Amino acid sequence: MTIKRGRKGELGLEVLPLVHMALPEPDGQTLLRDRHPETMAAIGHALRASLDNISRLQGQQAQYAFEAVVVALGGVRLIKTEDSGSYYFDDADGELRPPDFRIILRDGTVLLVEVKLVPPGKEKKVKVRAKDMEATEAYARATGGRLLYAHYWSGPNLWTLVPPSAFQRDVGQQRLTVSAAMMANEMGILGDAFLGGKPPLTVSVLMDTGMEKSVEAEDESDQRLMTTAGVELSSAGKVIKDPAELKLAWFLAWHSGWIPTQRAQFDSLGRVARINYDFAPDVDKDQMREIAKQGFAFFGALSTLYTARFRRATTTDGGDIRALSEEPRPALMAQLVPEDYWEQDRILGLWKFNLKPQ
C-alpha cells in the first residue's frame, strides 16, 4: 500500500473561510463582493501579526513537521488535520477541544494527536493546562479516538508520543519531563525506530592525479588545481556499491548529525589522490572507545533523521524560518530501510532498534 496525498485544496476555495472569519456579519445591504478592501485589510493585519510572531510560526511549523514525519514513516493509513473549521457541541458534559490531527493506523486504531513544540532550554517547563487536557480527552471520547501528545524537543531534535497518563498533575497544570516522555514514548506505532551503524561513514572525493597542477600564490602557500574524478562512499573502510545502500548512506551522512572530519590522501608522487570526509559521532575519545567496543553508534531515530531533512528544507542555517513546510515524501524512511534489508549481505552494517514504551 502506498500513502498519497488526498485533496490538495484550491486557494480560491480555501480562502473563503478566511473571508468568513474576517467578515463574520453582514454590513447592511452591502454585497460581500463589494467588501474586498475591508476583507483584505482584516486578513492582511492578521497575516502580519502571525508573520511577526516567531513563537506562533515555530509552533505551526512543528505541526507540519509532525505531519511530514508521519507521512515519511509510512506506518499509517490516514493522517488528517482535525482542528480546522468550526464545530458545534452539546456542553452538558463540559468543554470539547479538538487536537491537531486524526490518525488511523494500519490495524484501524484511531489516534487523536496534539502536537507541542519544546524549544531549547524549555525541557523542564513542559506543561499543559489541566482543563485543556480534560477538554481534549472529552473530544477524543466523543469522537472515538485515543488521545496522544506529540512533543518535538527541538534542542536534541527528538520526537516523543505519549498518553495523558505520562503527565504529572501539578496545581492546575499537567507537567511532562523528558525522562517520562522517553519511557512512555509510542512513536514506534507510527513506524519509528532507532538506527545505528559502525563509524566512520566516509564520503571520498576522488581526484584525477594526472590533471593536478601547482598554482603560484602571493603568500607562497601550497595551492593546487585539481580535477575531481568521482565520489565514493564507504562504511568502516568498506566501499558501498549497491544503489539502495548508497542512497541510504547519503541520507545518513547528511542528516544523522555525525560530524565530518576532513583528511587528504596522497599518491607516491605527493599528489592528492582523494579527500575523505569521515562522518562520526561528536564525542570524546573515551566515548569513542566505548562505541568501538559495542560495535555501533546511533545515527538517530527515523523521525529525527527526517526532521533534520525537513529543517534543512524550511529554515536557514541560522534557524530562521523560510517556509512552514515542504511537501512530505510518502514512506521515504520505510523505503530507505525496508523490512527485508537484513536478508542480504550489506556493507553498511545497520542496527535497528524498535521503539516500545516501558
CSV table of C-alpha atoms in Angstrom, one decimal:
chain,number,residue,atom,x,y,z
A,1,MET,CA,0.0,0.0,0.0
A,2,THR,CA,1.2,3.5,-0.9
A,3,ILE,CA,0.5,6.7,1.0
A,4,LYS,CA,-0.5,9.5,-1.2
A,5,ARG,CA,-1.9,13.0,-0.8
A,6,GLY,CA,-5.6,13.4,-0.8
A,7,ARG,CA,-7.4,16.7,-1.6
A,8,LYS,CA,-4.7,19.3,-2.1
A,9,GLY,CA,-7.1,22.2,-1.9
A,10,GLU,CA,-7.6,25.2,-4.1
A,11,LEU,CA,-6.5,28.6,-2.8
A,12,GLY,CA,-9.6,30.3,-4.3
A,13,LEU,CA,-11.8,28.0,-2.2
A,14,GLU,CA,-9.6,27.7,0.9
A,15,VAL,CA,-9.6,31.5,1.3
A,16,LEU,CA,-13.4,31.7,1.7
A,17,PRO,CA,-13.4,30.5,5.3
A,18,LEU,CA,-10.9,33.3,6.0
A,19,VAL,CA,-13.3,35.8,4.4
A,20,HIS,CA,-16.0,34.5,6.8
A,21,MET,CA,-13.6,35.0,9.8
A,22,ALA,CA,-12.7,38.4,8.6
A,23,LEU,CA,-16.3,39.5,7.9
A,24,PRO,CA,-18.5,37.3,10.1
A,25,GLU,CA,-21.5,39.5,9.9
A,26,PRO,CA,-23.4,41.3,7.1
A,27,ASP,CA,-23.0,45.1,6.7
A,28,GLY,CA,-26.5,46.3,5.9
A,29,GLN,CA,-27.3,45.6,2.3
A,30,THR,CA,-23.7,45.8,1.1
A,31,LEU,CA,-22.7,42.9,-1.1
A,32,LEU,CA,-19.9,40.7,0.1
A,33,ARG,CA,-18.0,41.1,-3.2
A,34,ASP,CA,-18.0,44.9,-2.6
A,35,ARG,CA,-16.3,44.5,0.7
A,36,HIS,CA,-13.0,43.5,-0.8
A,37,PRO,CA,-10.9,46.3,0.7
A,38,GLU,CA,-12.3,45.6,4.2
A,39,THR,CA,-11.6,41.9,3.8
A,40,MET,CA,-8.0,42.5,2.6
A,41,ALA,CA,-7.3,44.8,5.5
A,42,ALA,CA,-8.5,42.4,8.1
A,43,ILE,CA,-6.7,39.4,6.6
A,44,GLY,CA,-3.6,41.5,6.0
A,45,HIS,CA,-3.5,42.7,9.6
A,46,ALA,CA,-3.9,39.1,10.9
A,47,LEU,CA,-1.2,37.8,8.5
A,48,ARG,CA,1.3,40.5,9.5
A,49,ALA,CA,0.7,39.7,13.2
A,50,SER,CA,1.3,36.0,12.6
A,51,LEU,CA,4.4,36.5,10.5
A,52,ASP,CA,5.8,38.8,13.2
A,53,ASN,CA,5.0,36.2,15.9
A,54,ILE,CA,8.1,33.8,15.9
A,55,SER,CA,6.6,31.5,18.5
A,56,ARG,CA,3.4,31.1,16.5
A,57,LEU,CA,5.4,30.4,13.4
A,58,GLN,CA,7.6,27.8,15.1
A,59,GLY,CA,4.6,26.1,16.7
A,60,GLN,CA,2.8,25.9,13.3
A,61,GLN,CA,6.0,24.6,11.7
A,62,ALA,CA,6.2,21.9,14.3
A,63,GLN,CA,2.8,20.7,13.4
A,64,TYR,CA,3.7,20.5,9.7
A,65,ALA,CA,6.9,18.7,10.7
A,66,PHE,CA,5.0,16.1,12.6
A,67,GLU,CA,2.6,15.5,9.7
A,68,ALA,CA,5.6,15.2,7.3
A,69,VAL,CA,7.3,12.7,9.7
A,70,VAL,CA,4.2,10.5,9.9
A,71,VAL,CA,3.8,10.5,6.2
A,72,ALA,CA,7.5,9.7,5.7
A,73,LEU,CA,7.5,6.9,8.2
A,74,GLY,CA,4.7,5.3,6.1
A,75,GLY,CA,3.1,3.3,9.0
A,76,VAL,CA,-0.4,4.8,8.9
A,77,ARG,CA,-3.5,4.6,6.7
A,78,LEU,CA,-4.5,8.2,7.2
A,79,ILE,CA,-3.4,11.4,8.8
A,80,LYS,CA,-5.7,14.4,8.7
A,81,THR,CA,-5.9,17.8,10.3
A,82,GLU,CA,-8.5,17.7,13.0
A,83,ASP,CA,-8.7,21.2,14.5
A,84,SER,CA,-9.6,23.2,11.4
A,85,GLY,CA,-13.0,24.6,10.6
A,86,SER,CA,-15.8,25.4,13.0
A,87,TYR,CA,-17.8,22.9,15.2
A,88,TYR,CA,-20.8,22.9,17.5
A,89,PHE,CA,-21.2,20.6,20.5
A,90,ASP,CA,-23.5,19.9,23.5
A,91,ASP,CA,-21.8,21.3,26.5
A,92,ALA,CA,-23.8,19.3,29.0
A,93,ASP,CA,-20.7,17.3,29.9
A,94,GLY,CA,-18.3,20.2,29.7
A,95,GLU,CA,-16.0,21.7,27.1
A,96,LEU,CA,-14.6,19.9,24.0
A,97,ARG,CA,-11.3,20.8,22.4
A,98,PRO,CA,-10.2,19.1,19.1
A,99,PRO,CA,-6.5,18.2,18.9
A,100,ASP,CA,-4.3,18.8,15.9
A,101,PHE,CA,-4.5,15.5,14.0
A,102,ARG,CA,-6.6,12.4,13.4
A,103,ILE,CA,-4.5,9.3,12.5
A,104,ILE,CA,-5.7,5.9,11.5
A,105,LEU,CA,-3.1,3.1,12.0
A,106,ARG,CA,-2.8,0.1,9.7
A,107,ASP,CA,-4.8,-2.0,12.1
A,108,GLY,CA,-7.7,0.5,12.1
A,109,THR,CA,-6.8,2.1,15.5
A,110,VAL,CA,-7.9,5.7,15.7
A,111,LEU,CA,-5.5,8.2,17.3
A,112,LEU,CA,-6.0,11.9,18.0
A,113,VAL,CA,-2.8,13.7,18.4
A,114,GLU,CA,-2.0,17.1,19.9
A,115,VAL,CA,1.4,18.5,18.8
A,116,LYS,CA,3.6,20.6,21.1
A,117,LEU,CA,6.9,22.3,20.4
A,118,VAL,CA,9.6,22.3,23.2
A,119,PRO,CA,12.2,25.0,22.4
A,120,PRO,CA,15.8,24.6,23.5
A,121,GLY,CA,16.2,25.4,27.2
A,122,LYS,CA,12.5,24.8,27.9
A,123,GLU,CA,12.7,21.0,28.5
A,124,LYS,CA,11.9,21.4,32.2
A,125,LYS,CA,8.9,23.6,31.6
A,126,VAL,CA,6.7,21.4,29.5
A,127,LYS,CA,3.1,21.7,30.7
A,128,VAL,CA,-0.5,21.6,29.5
A,129,ARG,CA,-3.3,23.3,31.4
A,130,ALA,CA,-5.4,20.6,33.1
A,131,LYS,CA,-8.7,22.0,31.8
A,132,ASP,CA,-7.4,21.9,28.2
A,133,MET,CA,-6.3,18.3,28.6
A,134,GLU,CA,-9.7,17.4,30.0
A,135,ALA,CA,-11.5,19.1,27.1
A,136,THR,CA,-9.2,17.3,24.6
A,137,GLU,CA,-9.8,14.0,26.3
A,138,ALA,CA,-13.6,14.6,26.2
A,139,TYR,CA,-13.3,15.3,22.5
A,140,ALA,CA,-11.4,12.0,22.0
A,141,ARG,CA,-14.1,10.1,23.9
A,142,ALA,CA,-16.9,11.8,21.9
A,143,THR,CA,-15.3,11.0,18.5
A,144,GLY,CA,-14.0,7.5,19.3
A,145,GLY,CA,-10.2,8.1,19.3
A,146,ARG,CA,-7.3,7.6,21.6
A,147,LEU,CA,-5.6,10.8,22.7
A,148,LEU,CA,-1.8,11.1,22.5
A,149,TYR,CA,0.5,14.1,22.8
A,150,ALA,CA,3.4,14.5,20.4
A,151,HIS,CA,6.3,16.7,21.6
A,152,TYR,CA,9.1,17.9,19.4
A,153,TRP,CA,12.1,18.5,21.6
A,154,SER,CA,13.9,20.8,19.2
A,155,GLY,CA,17.2,21.1,21.1
A,156,PRO,CA,18.1,17.4,20.7
A,157,ASN,CA,15.9,17.1,17.6
A,158,LEU,CA,13.7,14.3,19.1
A,159,TRP,CA,10.0,13.3,18.9
A,160,THR,CA,8.0,11.6,21.6
A,161,LEU,CA,4.4,10.5,21.6
A,162,VAL,CA,2.8,9.9,24.9
A,163,PRO,CA,-0.7,9.4,26.5
A,164,PRO,CA,-2.1,11.8,29.0
A,165,SER,CA,-1.1,9.4,31.8
A,166,ALA,CA,2.5,10.2,31.2
A,167,PHE,CA,1.9,13.7,32.7
A,168,GLN,CA,2.0,14.6,36.3
A,169,ARG,CA,-0.7,16.8,37.8
A,170,ASP,CA,0.6,20.0,39.5
A,171,VAL,CA,-1.8,22.7,40.6
A,172,GLY,CA,-4.0,23.1,37.5
A,173,GLN,CA,-1.2,22.0,35.2
A,174,GLN,CA,-0.2,18.7,33.7
A,175,ARG,CA,3.6,18.5,33.5
A,176,LEU,CA,5.9,16.3,31.4
A,177,THR,CA,9.6,15.5,31.9
A,178,VAL,CA,12.0,14.4,29.2
A,179,SER,CA,12.6,11.1,31.1
A,180,ALA,CA,8.9,10.4,31.5
A,181,ALA,CA,8.3,11.2,27.8
A,182,MET,CA,11.1,8.8,26.7
A,183,MET,CA,9.9,6.0,28.9
A,184,ALA,CA,6.3,6.3,27.6
A,185,ASN,CA,7.2,7.1,24.0
A,186,GLU,CA,4.9,5.4,21.5
A,187,MET,CA,6.4,6.7,18.3
A,188,GLY,CA,7.0,3.1,17.3
A,189,ILE,CA,3.3,2.6,16.5
A,190,LEU,CA,3.8,5.1,13.6
A,191,GLY,CA,6.8,3.1,12.3
A,192,ASP,CA,9.6,4.9,14.1
A,193,ALA,CA,12.8,3.1,15.2
A,194,PHE,CA,16.4,4.0,16.1
A,195,LEU,CA,19.2,3.2,13.6
A,196,GLY,CA,22.8,2.5,14.5
A,197,GLY,CA,26.0,1.8,12.5
A,198,LYS,CA,29.7,1.4,12.8
A,199,PRO,CA,31.6,4.6,12.3
A,200,PRO,CA,33.1,6.2,10.3
A,201,LEU,CA,30.8,6.7,7.4
A,202,THR,CA,33.2,8.2,4.8
A,203,VAL,CA,32.4,10.3,1.7
A,204,SER,CA,35.5,10.4,-0.5
A,205,VAL,CA,36.1,12.9,-3.3
A,206,LEU,CA,38.3,11.1,-5.8
A,207,MET,CA,40.9,13.2,-7.8
A,208,ASP,CA,42.4,12.8,-11.3
A,209,THR,CA,46.0,12.9,-10.2
A,210,GLY,CA,47.2,13.3,-13.8
A,211,MET,CA,45.4,16.6,-14.0
A,212,GLU,CA,46.8,18.2,-10.9
A,213,LYS,CA,48.8,21.4,-11.3
A,214,SER,CA,50.6,23.6,-8.8
A,215,VAL,CA,49.4,27.2,-8.6
A,216,GLU,CA,51.7,30.1,-7.6
A,217,ALA,CA,50.2,32.0,-4.7
A,218,GLU,CA,51.2,35.5,-3.5
A,219,ASP,CA,51.6,34.2,0.1
A,220,GLU,CA,53.8,31.3,-1.2
A,221,SER,CA,51.3,28.8,0.3
A,222,ASP,CA,50.9,25.4,-1.3
A,223,GLN,CA,48.0,25.6,-3.7
A,224,ARG,CA,46.9,23.1,-6.3
A,225,LEU,CA,44.5,23.0,-9.1
A,226,MET,CA,42.7,19.6,-9.0
A,227,THR,CA,40.1,17.8,-11.1
A,228,THR,CA,37.5,15.5,-9.5
A,229,ALA,CA,37.2,12.1,-10.9
A,230,GLY,CA,34.3,10.8,-8.8
A,231,VAL,CA,32.8,10.2,-5.4
A,232,GLU,CA,32.9,7.1,-3.3
A,233,LEU,CA,31.1,6.2,-0.1
A,234,SER,CA,32.4,3.6,2.4
A,235,SER,CA,31.4,2.3,5.8
A,236,ALA,CA,34.1,1.4,8.3
A,237,GLY,CA,36.6,1.3,5.4
A,238,LYS,CA,34.5,-0.9,3.1
A,239,VAL,CA,33.3,0.7,-0.2
A,240,ILE,CA,29.5,0.8,-0.8
A,241,LYS,CA,28.4,-0.1,-4.3
A,242,ASP,CA,24.8,-1.2,-4.1
A,243,PRO,CA,22.5,1.6,-5.3
A,244,ALA,CA,20.0,1.2,-2.4
A,245,GLU,CA,22.8,1.2,0.2
A,246,LEU,CA,24.3,4.2,-1.5
A,247,LYS,CA,21.0,6.1,-1.2
A,248,LEU,CA,20.7,5.2,2.4
A,249,ALA,CA,24.4,6.1,3.2
A,250,TRP,CA,24.0,9.6,1.6
A,251,PHE,CA,20.9,10.2,3.7
A,252,LEU,CA,22.6,9.1,6.9
A,253,ALA,CA,25.7,11.2,6.1
A,254,TRP,CA,23.7,14.4,5.6
A,255,HIS,CA,21.0,14.0,8.2
A,256,SER,CA,22.3,11.9,11.1
A,257,GLY,CA,24.2,14.7,13.0
A,258,TRP,CA,27.5,12.8,12.7
A,259,ILE,CA,30.3,15.4,12.3
A,260,PRO,CA,32.7,15.2,9.2
A,261,THR,CA,36.4,15.3,9.6
A,262,GLN,CA,38.4,16.1,6.5
A,263,ARG,CA,41.7,14.3,5.6
A,264,ALA,CA,43.6,14.1,2.4
A,265,GLN,CA,45.3,11.0,0.9
A,266,PHE,CA,48.3,11.3,-1.4
A,267,ASP,CA,49.9,9.1,-4.1
A,268,SER,CA,53.6,8.1,-4.2
A,269,LEU,CA,54.4,11.4,-6.1
A,270,GLY,CA,52.7,13.5,-3.4
A,271,ARG,CA,49.7,14.3,-5.5
A,272,VAL,CA,46.2,14.4,-3.8
A,273,ALA,CA,44.5,11.1,-4.6
A,274,ARG,CA,41.4,11.7,-2.6
A,275,ILE,CA,39.8,14.0,0.0
A,276,ASN,CA,37.9,12.0,2.7
A,277,TYR,CA,35.2,13.3,4.9
A,278,ASP,CA,34.9,10.9,7.8
A,279,PHE,CA,31.4,11.2,9.5
A,280,ALA,CA,31.4,10.1,13.1
A,281,PRO,CA,29.6,11.0,16.4
A,282,ASP,CA,30.7,14.2,18.0
A,283,VAL,CA,32.1,12.5,21.2
A,284,ASP,CA,35.3,12.4,23.2
A,285,LYS,CA,38.0,9.7,22.9
A,286,ASP,CA,36.6,7.7,25.9
A,287,GLN,CA,33.1,7.6,24.4
A,288,MET,CA,34.6,6.7,21.0
A,289,ARG,CA,36.4,3.7,22.7
A,290,GLU,CA,33.0,2.6,24.1
A,291,ILE,CA,31.5,2.9,20.7
A,292,ALA,CA,34.3,0.8,19.2
A,293,LYS,CA,33.7,-1.8,22.0
A,294,GLN,CA,30.0,-2.1,21.4
A,295,GLY,CA,30.4,-2.1,17.6
A,296,PHE,CA,28.0,0.7,16.7
A,297,ALA,CA,26.9,4.2,17.3
A,298,PHE,CA,23.4,5.7,16.9
A,299,PHE,CA,22.5,7.6,13.8
A,300,GLY,CA,19.3,8.6,15.5
A,301,ALA,CA,15.6,7.8,15.2
A,302,LEU,CA,14.0,7.6,11.7
A,303,SER,CA,11.8,10.6,12.9
A,304,THR,CA,14.9,12.5,13.9
A,305,LEU,CA,16.6,11.9,10.6
A,306,TYR,CA,13.6,13.0,8.5
A,307,THR,CA,13.1,16.1,10.7
A,308,ALA,CA,16.7,17.1,10.1
A,309,ARG,CA,15.9,16.9,6.4
A,310,PHE,CA,12.7,18.9,6.9
A,311,ARG,CA,14.5,21.6,8.9
A,312,ARG,CA,17.2,22.0,6.2
A,313,ALA,CA,14.4,22.5,3.6
A,314,THR,CA,12.4,25.0,5.6
A,315,THR,CA,14.9,27.0,7.7
A,316,THR,CA,18.1,28.9,7.2
A,317,ASP,CA,21.5,27.8,8.6
A,318,GLY,CA,20.8,30.2,11.5
A,319,GLY,CA,17.4,28.6,12.2
A,320,ASP,CA,15.2,31.3,10.8
A,321,ILE,CA,12.0,30.1,9.1
A,322,ARG,CA,11.9,30.2,5.2
A,323,ALA,CA,8.8,28.2,4.9
A,324,LEU,CA,6.3,26.5,7.2
A,325,SER,CA,6.5,23.2,5.4
A,326,GLU,CA,7.6,21.2,2.3
A,327,GLU,CA,5.7,18.5,0.6
A,328,PRO,CA,6.4,15.3,2.5
A,329,ARG,CA,8.0,12.2,0.9
A,330,PRO,CA,5.5,9.4,1.5
A,331,ALA,CA,7.0,6.3,3.1
A,332,LEU,CA,10.6,7.6,2.4
A,333,MET,CA,12.0,6.2,5.6
A,334,ALA,CA,10.4,2.8,5.0
A,335,GLN,CA,11.8,2.7,1.5
A,336,LEU,CA,15.3,3.6,2.7
A,337,VAL,CA,15.3,0.9,5.3
A,338,PRO,CA,12.8,-1.9,4.1
A,339,GLU,CA,11.9,-4.8,6.4
A,340,ASP,CA,14.0,-7.2,4.2
A,341,TYR,CA,17.1,-5.0,4.5
A,342,TRP,CA,18.9,-7.6,6.7
A,343,GLU,CA,18.1,-10.5,4.4
A,344,GLN,CA,21.1,-9.7,2.2
A,345,ASP,CA,24.8,-9.2,2.9
A,346,ARG,CA,25.3,-5.5,3.4
A,347,ILE,CA,28.4,-3.3,3.5
A,348,LEU,CA,26.5,-0.7,5.6
A,349,GLY,CA,26.2,-2.7,8.8
A,350,LEU,CA,22.9,-1.3,10.1
A,351,TRP,CA,21.4,-1.8,13.5
A,352,LYS,CA,17.6,-1.2,14.0
A,353,PHE,CA,16.1,-0.8,17.4
A,354,ASN,CA,12.3,-0.8,17.6
A,355,LEU,CA,10.6,1.6,20.0
A,356,LYS,CA,8.3,0.4,22.7
A,357,PRO,CA,7.1,2.2,25.8
A,358,GLN,CA,8.1,0.9,29.2
